[in-house]
Every structure is written in C-alpha cells, then in structure tokens.
Tab-separated table of C-alpha atoms in Angstrom:
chain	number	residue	atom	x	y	z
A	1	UNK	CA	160.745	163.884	90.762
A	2	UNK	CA	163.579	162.212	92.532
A	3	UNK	CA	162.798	158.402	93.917
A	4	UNK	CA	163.223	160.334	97.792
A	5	UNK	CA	160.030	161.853	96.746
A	6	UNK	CA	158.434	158.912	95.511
A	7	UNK	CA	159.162	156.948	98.830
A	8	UNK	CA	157.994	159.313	101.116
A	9	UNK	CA	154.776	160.058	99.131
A	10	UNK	CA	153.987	156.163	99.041
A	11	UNK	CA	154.767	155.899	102.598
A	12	UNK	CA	152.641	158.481	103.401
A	13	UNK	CA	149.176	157.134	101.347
A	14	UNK	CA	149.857	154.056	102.924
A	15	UNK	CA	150.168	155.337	106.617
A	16	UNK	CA	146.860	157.094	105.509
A	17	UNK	CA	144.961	154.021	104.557
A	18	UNK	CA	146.522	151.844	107.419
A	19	UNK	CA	144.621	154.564	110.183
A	20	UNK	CA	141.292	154.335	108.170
A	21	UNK	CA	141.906	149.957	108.436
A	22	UNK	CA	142.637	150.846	112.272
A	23	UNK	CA	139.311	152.693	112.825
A	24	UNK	CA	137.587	150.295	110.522
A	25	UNK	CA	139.286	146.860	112.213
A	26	UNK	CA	138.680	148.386	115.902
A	27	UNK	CA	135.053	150.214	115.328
A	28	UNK	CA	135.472	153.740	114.974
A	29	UNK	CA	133.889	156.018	117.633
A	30	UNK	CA	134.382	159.679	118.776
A	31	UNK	CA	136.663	158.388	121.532
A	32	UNK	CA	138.650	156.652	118.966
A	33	UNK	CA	138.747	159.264	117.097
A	34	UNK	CA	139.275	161.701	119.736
A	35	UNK	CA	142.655	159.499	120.974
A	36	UNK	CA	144.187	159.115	117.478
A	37	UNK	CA	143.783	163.395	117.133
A	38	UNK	CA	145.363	164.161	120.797
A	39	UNK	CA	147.841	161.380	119.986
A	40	UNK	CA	148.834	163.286	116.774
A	41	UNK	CA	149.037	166.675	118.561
A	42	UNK	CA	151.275	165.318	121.152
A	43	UNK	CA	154.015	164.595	118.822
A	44	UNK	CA	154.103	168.093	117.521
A	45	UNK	CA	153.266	170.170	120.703
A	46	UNK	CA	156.931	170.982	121.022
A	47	UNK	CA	156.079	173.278	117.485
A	48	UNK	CA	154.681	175.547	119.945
A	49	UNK	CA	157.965	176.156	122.026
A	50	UNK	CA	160.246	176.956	118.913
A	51	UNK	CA	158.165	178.276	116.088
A	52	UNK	CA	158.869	181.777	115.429
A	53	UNK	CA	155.281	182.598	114.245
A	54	UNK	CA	153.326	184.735	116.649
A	55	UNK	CA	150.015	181.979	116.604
A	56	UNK	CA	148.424	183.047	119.962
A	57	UNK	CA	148.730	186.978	118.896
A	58	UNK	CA	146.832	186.012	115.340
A	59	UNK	CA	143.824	187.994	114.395
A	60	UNK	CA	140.038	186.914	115.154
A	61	UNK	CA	140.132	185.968	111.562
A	62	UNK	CA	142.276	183.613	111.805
A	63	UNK	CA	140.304	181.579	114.840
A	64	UNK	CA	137.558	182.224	113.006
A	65	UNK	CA	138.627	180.180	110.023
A	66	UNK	CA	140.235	177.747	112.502
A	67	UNK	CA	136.730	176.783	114.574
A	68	UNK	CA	135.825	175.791	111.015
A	69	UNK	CA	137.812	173.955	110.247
A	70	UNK	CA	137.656	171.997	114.067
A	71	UNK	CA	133.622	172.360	113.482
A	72	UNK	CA	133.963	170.737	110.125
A	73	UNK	CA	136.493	168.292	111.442
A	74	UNK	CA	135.002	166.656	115.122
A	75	UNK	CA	131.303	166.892	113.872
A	76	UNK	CA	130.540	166.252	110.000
A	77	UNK	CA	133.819	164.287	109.125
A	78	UNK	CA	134.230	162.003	112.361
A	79	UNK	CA	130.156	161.839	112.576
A	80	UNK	CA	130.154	160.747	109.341
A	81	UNK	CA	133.272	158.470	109.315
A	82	UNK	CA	131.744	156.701	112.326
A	83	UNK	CA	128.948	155.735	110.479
A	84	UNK	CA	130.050	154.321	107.125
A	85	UNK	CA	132.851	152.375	108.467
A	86	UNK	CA	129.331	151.040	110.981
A	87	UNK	CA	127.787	150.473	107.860
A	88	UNK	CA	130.156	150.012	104.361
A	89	UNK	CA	133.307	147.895	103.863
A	90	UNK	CA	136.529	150.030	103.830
A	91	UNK	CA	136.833	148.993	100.525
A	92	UNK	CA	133.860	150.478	98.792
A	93	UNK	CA	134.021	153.742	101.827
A	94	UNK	CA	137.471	154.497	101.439
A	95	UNK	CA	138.218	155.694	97.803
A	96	UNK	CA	134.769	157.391	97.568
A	97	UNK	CA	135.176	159.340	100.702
A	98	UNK	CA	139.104	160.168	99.501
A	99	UNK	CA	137.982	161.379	96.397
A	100	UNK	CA	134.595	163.011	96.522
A	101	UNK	CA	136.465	166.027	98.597
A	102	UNK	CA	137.896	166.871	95.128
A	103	UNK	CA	135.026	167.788	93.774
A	104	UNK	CA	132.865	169.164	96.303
A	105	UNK	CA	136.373	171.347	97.139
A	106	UNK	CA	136.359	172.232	93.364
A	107	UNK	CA	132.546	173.311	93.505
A	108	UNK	CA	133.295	175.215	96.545
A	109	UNK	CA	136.760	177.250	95.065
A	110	UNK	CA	134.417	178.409	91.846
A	111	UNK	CA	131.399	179.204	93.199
A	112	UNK	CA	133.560	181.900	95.821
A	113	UNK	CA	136.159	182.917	93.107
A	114	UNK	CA	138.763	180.954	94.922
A	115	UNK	CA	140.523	178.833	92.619
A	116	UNK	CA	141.756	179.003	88.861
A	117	UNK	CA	139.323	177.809	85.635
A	118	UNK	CA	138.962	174.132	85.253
A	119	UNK	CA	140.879	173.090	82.148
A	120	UNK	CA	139.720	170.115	79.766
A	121	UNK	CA	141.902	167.736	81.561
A	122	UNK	CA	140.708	168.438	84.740
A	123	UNK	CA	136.964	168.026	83.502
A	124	UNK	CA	137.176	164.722	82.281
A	125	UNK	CA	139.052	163.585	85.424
A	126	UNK	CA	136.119	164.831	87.473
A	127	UNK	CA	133.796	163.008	85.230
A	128	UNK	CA	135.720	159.585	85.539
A	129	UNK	CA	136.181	160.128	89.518
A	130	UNK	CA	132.150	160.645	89.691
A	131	UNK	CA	131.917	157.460	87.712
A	132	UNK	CA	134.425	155.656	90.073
A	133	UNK	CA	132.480	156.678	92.797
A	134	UNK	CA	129.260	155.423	91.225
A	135	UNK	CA	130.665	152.124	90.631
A	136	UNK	CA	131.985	151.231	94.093
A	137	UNK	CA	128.530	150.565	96.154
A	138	UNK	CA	127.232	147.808	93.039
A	139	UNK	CA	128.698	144.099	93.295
A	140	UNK	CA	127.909	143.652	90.099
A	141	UNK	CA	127.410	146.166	87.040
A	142	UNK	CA	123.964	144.501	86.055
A	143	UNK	CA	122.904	145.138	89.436
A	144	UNK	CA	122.623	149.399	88.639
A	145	UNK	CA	120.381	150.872	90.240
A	146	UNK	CA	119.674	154.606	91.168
A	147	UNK	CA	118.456	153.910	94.345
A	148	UNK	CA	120.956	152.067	96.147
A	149	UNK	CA	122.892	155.822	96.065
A	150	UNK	CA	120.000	157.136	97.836
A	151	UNK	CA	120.731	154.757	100.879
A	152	UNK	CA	122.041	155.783	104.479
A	153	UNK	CA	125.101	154.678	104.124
A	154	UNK	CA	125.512	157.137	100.736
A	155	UNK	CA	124.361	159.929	102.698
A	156	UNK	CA	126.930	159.234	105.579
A	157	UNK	CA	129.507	158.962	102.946
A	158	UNK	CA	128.636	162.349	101.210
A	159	UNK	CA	128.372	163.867	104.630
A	160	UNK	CA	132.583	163.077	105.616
A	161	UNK	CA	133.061	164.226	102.011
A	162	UNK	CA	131.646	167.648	103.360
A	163	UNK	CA	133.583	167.566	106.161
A	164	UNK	CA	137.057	167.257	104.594
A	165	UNK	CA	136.238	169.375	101.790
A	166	UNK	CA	135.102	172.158	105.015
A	167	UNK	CA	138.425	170.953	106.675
A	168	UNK	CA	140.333	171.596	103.417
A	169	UNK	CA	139.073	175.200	102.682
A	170	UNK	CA	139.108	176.591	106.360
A	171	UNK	CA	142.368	174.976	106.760
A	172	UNK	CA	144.064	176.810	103.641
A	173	UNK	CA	142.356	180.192	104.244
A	174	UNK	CA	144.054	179.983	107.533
A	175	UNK	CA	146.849	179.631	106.489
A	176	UNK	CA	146.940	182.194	104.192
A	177	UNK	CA	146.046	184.347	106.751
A	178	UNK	CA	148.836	183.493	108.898
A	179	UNK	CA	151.323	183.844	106.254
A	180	UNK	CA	149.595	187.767	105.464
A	181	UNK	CA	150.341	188.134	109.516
A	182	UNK	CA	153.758	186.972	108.921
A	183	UNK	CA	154.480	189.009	106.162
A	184	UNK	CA	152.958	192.282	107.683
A	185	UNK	CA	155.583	191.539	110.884
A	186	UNK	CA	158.466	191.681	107.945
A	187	UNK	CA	159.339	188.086	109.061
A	188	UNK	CA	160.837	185.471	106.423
A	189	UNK	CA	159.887	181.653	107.648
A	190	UNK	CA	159.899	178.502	105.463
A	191	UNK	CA	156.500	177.232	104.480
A	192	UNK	CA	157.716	173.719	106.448
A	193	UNK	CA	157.552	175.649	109.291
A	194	UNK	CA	154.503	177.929	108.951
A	195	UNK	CA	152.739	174.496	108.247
A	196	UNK	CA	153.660	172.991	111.236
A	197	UNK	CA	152.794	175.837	113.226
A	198	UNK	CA	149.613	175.935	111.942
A	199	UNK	CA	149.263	171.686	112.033
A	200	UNK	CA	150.785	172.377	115.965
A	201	UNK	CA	147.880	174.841	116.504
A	202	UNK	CA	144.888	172.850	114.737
A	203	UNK	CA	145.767	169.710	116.630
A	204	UNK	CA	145.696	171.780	120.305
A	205	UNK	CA	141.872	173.166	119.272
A	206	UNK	CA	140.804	169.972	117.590
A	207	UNK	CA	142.478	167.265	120.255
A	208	UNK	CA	140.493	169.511	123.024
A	209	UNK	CA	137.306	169.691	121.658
A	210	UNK	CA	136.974	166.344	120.886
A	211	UNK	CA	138.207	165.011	124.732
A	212	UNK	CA	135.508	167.496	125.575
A	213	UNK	CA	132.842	165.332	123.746
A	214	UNK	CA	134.190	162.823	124.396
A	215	UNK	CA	134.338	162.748	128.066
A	216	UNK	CA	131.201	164.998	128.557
A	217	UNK	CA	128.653	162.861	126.647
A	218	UNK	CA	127.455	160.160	128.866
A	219	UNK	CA	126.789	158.008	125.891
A	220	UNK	CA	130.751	158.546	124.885
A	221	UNK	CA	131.791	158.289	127.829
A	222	UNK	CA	130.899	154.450	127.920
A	223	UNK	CA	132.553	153.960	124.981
A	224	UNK	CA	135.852	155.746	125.794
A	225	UNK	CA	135.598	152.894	128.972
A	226	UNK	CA	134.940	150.124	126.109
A	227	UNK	CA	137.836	151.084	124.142
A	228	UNK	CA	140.411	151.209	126.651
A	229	UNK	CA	139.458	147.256	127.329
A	230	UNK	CA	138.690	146.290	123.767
A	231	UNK	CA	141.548	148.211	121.506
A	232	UNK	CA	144.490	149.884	123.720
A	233	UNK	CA	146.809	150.498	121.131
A	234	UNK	CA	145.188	151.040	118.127
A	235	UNK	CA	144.319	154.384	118.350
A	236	UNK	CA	147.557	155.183	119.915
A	237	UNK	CA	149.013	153.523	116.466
A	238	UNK	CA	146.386	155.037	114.399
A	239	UNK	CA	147.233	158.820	115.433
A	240	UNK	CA	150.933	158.071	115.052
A	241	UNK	CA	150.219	156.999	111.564
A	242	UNK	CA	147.921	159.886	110.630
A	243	UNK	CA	150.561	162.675	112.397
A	244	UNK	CA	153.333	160.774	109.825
A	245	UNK	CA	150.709	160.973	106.600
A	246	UNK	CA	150.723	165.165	106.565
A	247	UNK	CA	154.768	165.539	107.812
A	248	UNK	CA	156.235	163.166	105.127
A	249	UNK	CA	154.153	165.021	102.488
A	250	UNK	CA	155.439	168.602	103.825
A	251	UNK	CA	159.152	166.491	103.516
A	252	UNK	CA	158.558	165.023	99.833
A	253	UNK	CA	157.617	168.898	98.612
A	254	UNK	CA	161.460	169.730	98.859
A	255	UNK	CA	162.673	166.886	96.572
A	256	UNK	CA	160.314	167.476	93.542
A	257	UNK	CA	160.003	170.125	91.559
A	258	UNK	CA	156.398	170.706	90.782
A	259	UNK	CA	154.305	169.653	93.680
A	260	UNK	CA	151.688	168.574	91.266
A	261	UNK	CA	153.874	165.343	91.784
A	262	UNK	CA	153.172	164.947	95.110
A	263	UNK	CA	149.646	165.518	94.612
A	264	UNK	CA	148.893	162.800	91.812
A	265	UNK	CA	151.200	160.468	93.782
A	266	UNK	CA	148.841	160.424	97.003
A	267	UNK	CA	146.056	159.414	94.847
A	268	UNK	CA	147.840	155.764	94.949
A	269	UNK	CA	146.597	155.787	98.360
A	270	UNK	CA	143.178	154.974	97.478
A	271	UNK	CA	144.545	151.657	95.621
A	272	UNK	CA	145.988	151.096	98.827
A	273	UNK	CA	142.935	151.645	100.942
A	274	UNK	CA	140.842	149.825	98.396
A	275	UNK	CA	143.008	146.307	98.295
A	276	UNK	CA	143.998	146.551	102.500
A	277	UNK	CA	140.194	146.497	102.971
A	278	UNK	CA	139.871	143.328	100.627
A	279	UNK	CA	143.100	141.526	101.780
A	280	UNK	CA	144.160	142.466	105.010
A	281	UNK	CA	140.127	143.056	106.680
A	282	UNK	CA	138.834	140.292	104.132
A	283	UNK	CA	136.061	142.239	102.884
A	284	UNK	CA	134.714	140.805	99.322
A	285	UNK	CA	136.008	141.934	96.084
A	286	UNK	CA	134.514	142.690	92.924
A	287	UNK	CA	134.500	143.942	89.516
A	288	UNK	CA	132.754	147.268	89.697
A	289	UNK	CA	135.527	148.143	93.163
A	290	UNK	CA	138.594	147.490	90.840
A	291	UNK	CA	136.552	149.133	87.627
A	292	UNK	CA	135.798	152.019	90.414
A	293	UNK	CA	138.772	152.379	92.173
A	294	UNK	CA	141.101	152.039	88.387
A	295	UNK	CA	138.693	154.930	87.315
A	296	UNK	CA	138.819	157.407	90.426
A	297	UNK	CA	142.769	157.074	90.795
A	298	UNK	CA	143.021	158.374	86.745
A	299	UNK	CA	140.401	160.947	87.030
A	300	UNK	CA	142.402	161.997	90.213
A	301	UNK	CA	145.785	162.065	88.466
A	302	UNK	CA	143.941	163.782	85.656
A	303	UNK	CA	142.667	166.733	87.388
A	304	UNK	CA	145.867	167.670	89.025
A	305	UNK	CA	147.960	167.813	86.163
C-alpha cells in the first residue's frame, strides 16, 4: 500500500465524519439532508453526458434494486439519522451507526447465500465490534445496564444501521447488474467508471425524491424555510464533503494492491468521528467511548482481513 493510498483513504474518513459533525452542529433534517444529496449529485451530473454505459436502457431489474436502495436511503437511514443526532452525541452515534452496518450486512450476505464463510478472524472481530457498540451509550462501566439499549435513541440508531446495510446490498446488486448489462453489450469499461455511472444515476433518483419530500410535506417545508436562515452553507459544505468521501476511495483502489487496505483504513474514520464529536462539538468524553471506539476500530480491521 503506497502512502498515495494512505492519504486519500484518511482524507476520505475524515470528509466522512466532518458531514456527520455538519448535520450534527446544524440539526439534521430531511431538508438538510435532502440539500447535501442534490448538492452531491450536482457535481457528478456531467457522468451522465460522457459515460459510455447505456443507464437509461438498463433492465427493470436494475431500477428495481435501485428504488431500494433510494427507499432504504431517504426513509430508514435519514429518518433515523435525524433522530439520534436529535437525541445522542455524535460521539457515542457515530461509530455505532458506522459499524453496526457490518454486521447486519454480514447477517444479510449469509442468510441469502451472498457472501463467502466467515473465517475465525472475522468472528472475533464481529464479537469485539458488538462489544464496542455496547460500550459507547454507558458513561461509566459500573453504570451497565441492559436497559439503557432498549431506549429510543438505541432503536433510532439500529434503525440507520438498517438503512445503510439496505443501501449497501441494493447498491452492490445493482451494480452487478449493470456490469452483466455491460458485459452482454461486449463492452470493456473500467470499474472507476461503471461506479460513477452508477453513483451519477443513484444521486439523480435519490436527490429527487428527497426535494419531493422535502418540498411536499408541509411540516418540511417549514424547515427547508428555517434552514436557509439558520445554516446556508453547511449543507452546501456537507454534500461537497460526502460527494469527495466515495470518489477518493474509488481513486485510492488504483494505488494498493489488495483493496482489503482500503477497507481496514476507512475504519480510522470512526476514531475520527468519535474525537471531532468530543473536541471540535464539545460533547463529554469518557472511558467506556475510547474503550468502545479502541474495540470497534480492531474488530473492524479484524473482519476485513
């Protein structure tokens, strides 16, 4: 792994966590959300006028699996995000809702055939990312107890979990459909640009629905008014940063060679998210969120290798 990759890959974790501080800093809504999304798609609309991939002639398949992934997207994971960062610190929010798509994603790809057997390695990571997560909600370790994961806030945190992991699946099964489609057409295009296409495509359909509820719910409405007074440019900033996050990773994949790297690499992000919500939002420390967020980043480096 060459110290290109290692740049890019930090850069992007710490674009990632520096959106979620936005929405956090500048009270996350659907309108928020909704800018930061059509902001993103903006900057890579002009995928649509060069790509050689033949998106709008794609099968019903393929929309199919894209609606679910916009379904997932605009109502369980911005529903949801809305809600903890109304209710948790970043700091305690952030790594759990980073890393609990792992394993939900993991439970998913086994129970439909979809992925590889876990090895050893892999289990115990998933063990000591379950007992990061458990760790994050307590200030203190003597203060354990099983219901305080029973809580709202818990549930809301689960929930965007759901989402991504939806997101996540939906997202690579259309791509692999899009790649059969370009096979079958006897075209050869690099997987830079098939991702794009597809990122190009997913940002159109996700941008639009959400302006749609966000403009055509009265309740939304009034807060799309309230942000424009209140926060003008931080969604503007936050959907340049999230756009960056996914194109520096699709860059850093042609300077390593084993993308595991790149995966185990993002995982710093959590750190990242975990100490911006303590030092730059001034949210409280303690023992059990370094303790968690130490044990989630090694169970996530574990299960990739």
């Amino acid at each position: 792994m060459t110290w290109t990759a290692f740049f890019l890959i930090i850069t992007s974790a710490t674009l990632h966590a520096s959106w979620n501080m936005l929405a956090k800093k500048y009270h996350m809504t659907l309108p928020f959300y909704a800018v930061i999304c059509t902001t993103a798609m903006m900057m890579w609309l002009h995928v649509q006028f060069w790509t050689p991939v033949p998106i709008w002639s794609m099968s019903w398949q393929f929309w199919a699996s894209v609606a679910g992934s916009v379904c997932s997207d605009a109502l369980l994971y911005c529903g949801a995000l809305v809600m903890v960062y109304r209710l948790m610190d970043m700091s305690s929010a952030y790594p759990m809702m980073r890393s609990l798509p792992l394993l939900l994603t993991v439970g998913v790809t086994a129970i439909f055939g979809m992925g590889k057997p876990l090895t050893a390695c892999a289990v115990c990571g998933m063990v000591l990312v379950f007992l990061g997560c458990m760790s994050m909600p307590l200030k203190k370790f003597s203060d354990f107890d099983i219901r305080c994961y029973f809580k709202k806030n818990m549930f809301f945190v689960l929930l965007a979990a759901c989402g991504t992991t939806g997101y996540t699946v939906f997202d690579s099964l259309s791509q692999d459909i899009m790649k059969a489609a370009v096979v079958d057409a006897g075209m050869s295009i690099s997987k830079p640009v098939l991702s794009l296409s597809y990122y190009s495509t997913r940002g159109i359909v996700l941008s639009s629905t959400l302006m749609v509820l966000a403009w055509g719910i009265p309740r939304q409405r009034k807060h799309f008014k309230e942000m424009w007074k209140e926060c003008k440019w931080a969604p503007f900033a936050a959907g340049i940063f999230a756009s960056l996050t996914y194109v520096l990773v699709l860059i850093s994949m042609n300077y390593v060679d084993n993308v595991s790297y790149v995966q185990v690499f993002r995982q710093l992000g959590m750190l990242i998210g975990l100490l911006a919500g303590i030092f730059v939002l001034k949210e409280k420390g303690s023992l059990p969120k370094y303790v968690g967020g130490v044990l989630i980043v090694t169970g996530l480096i574990l299960s990739v290798l």
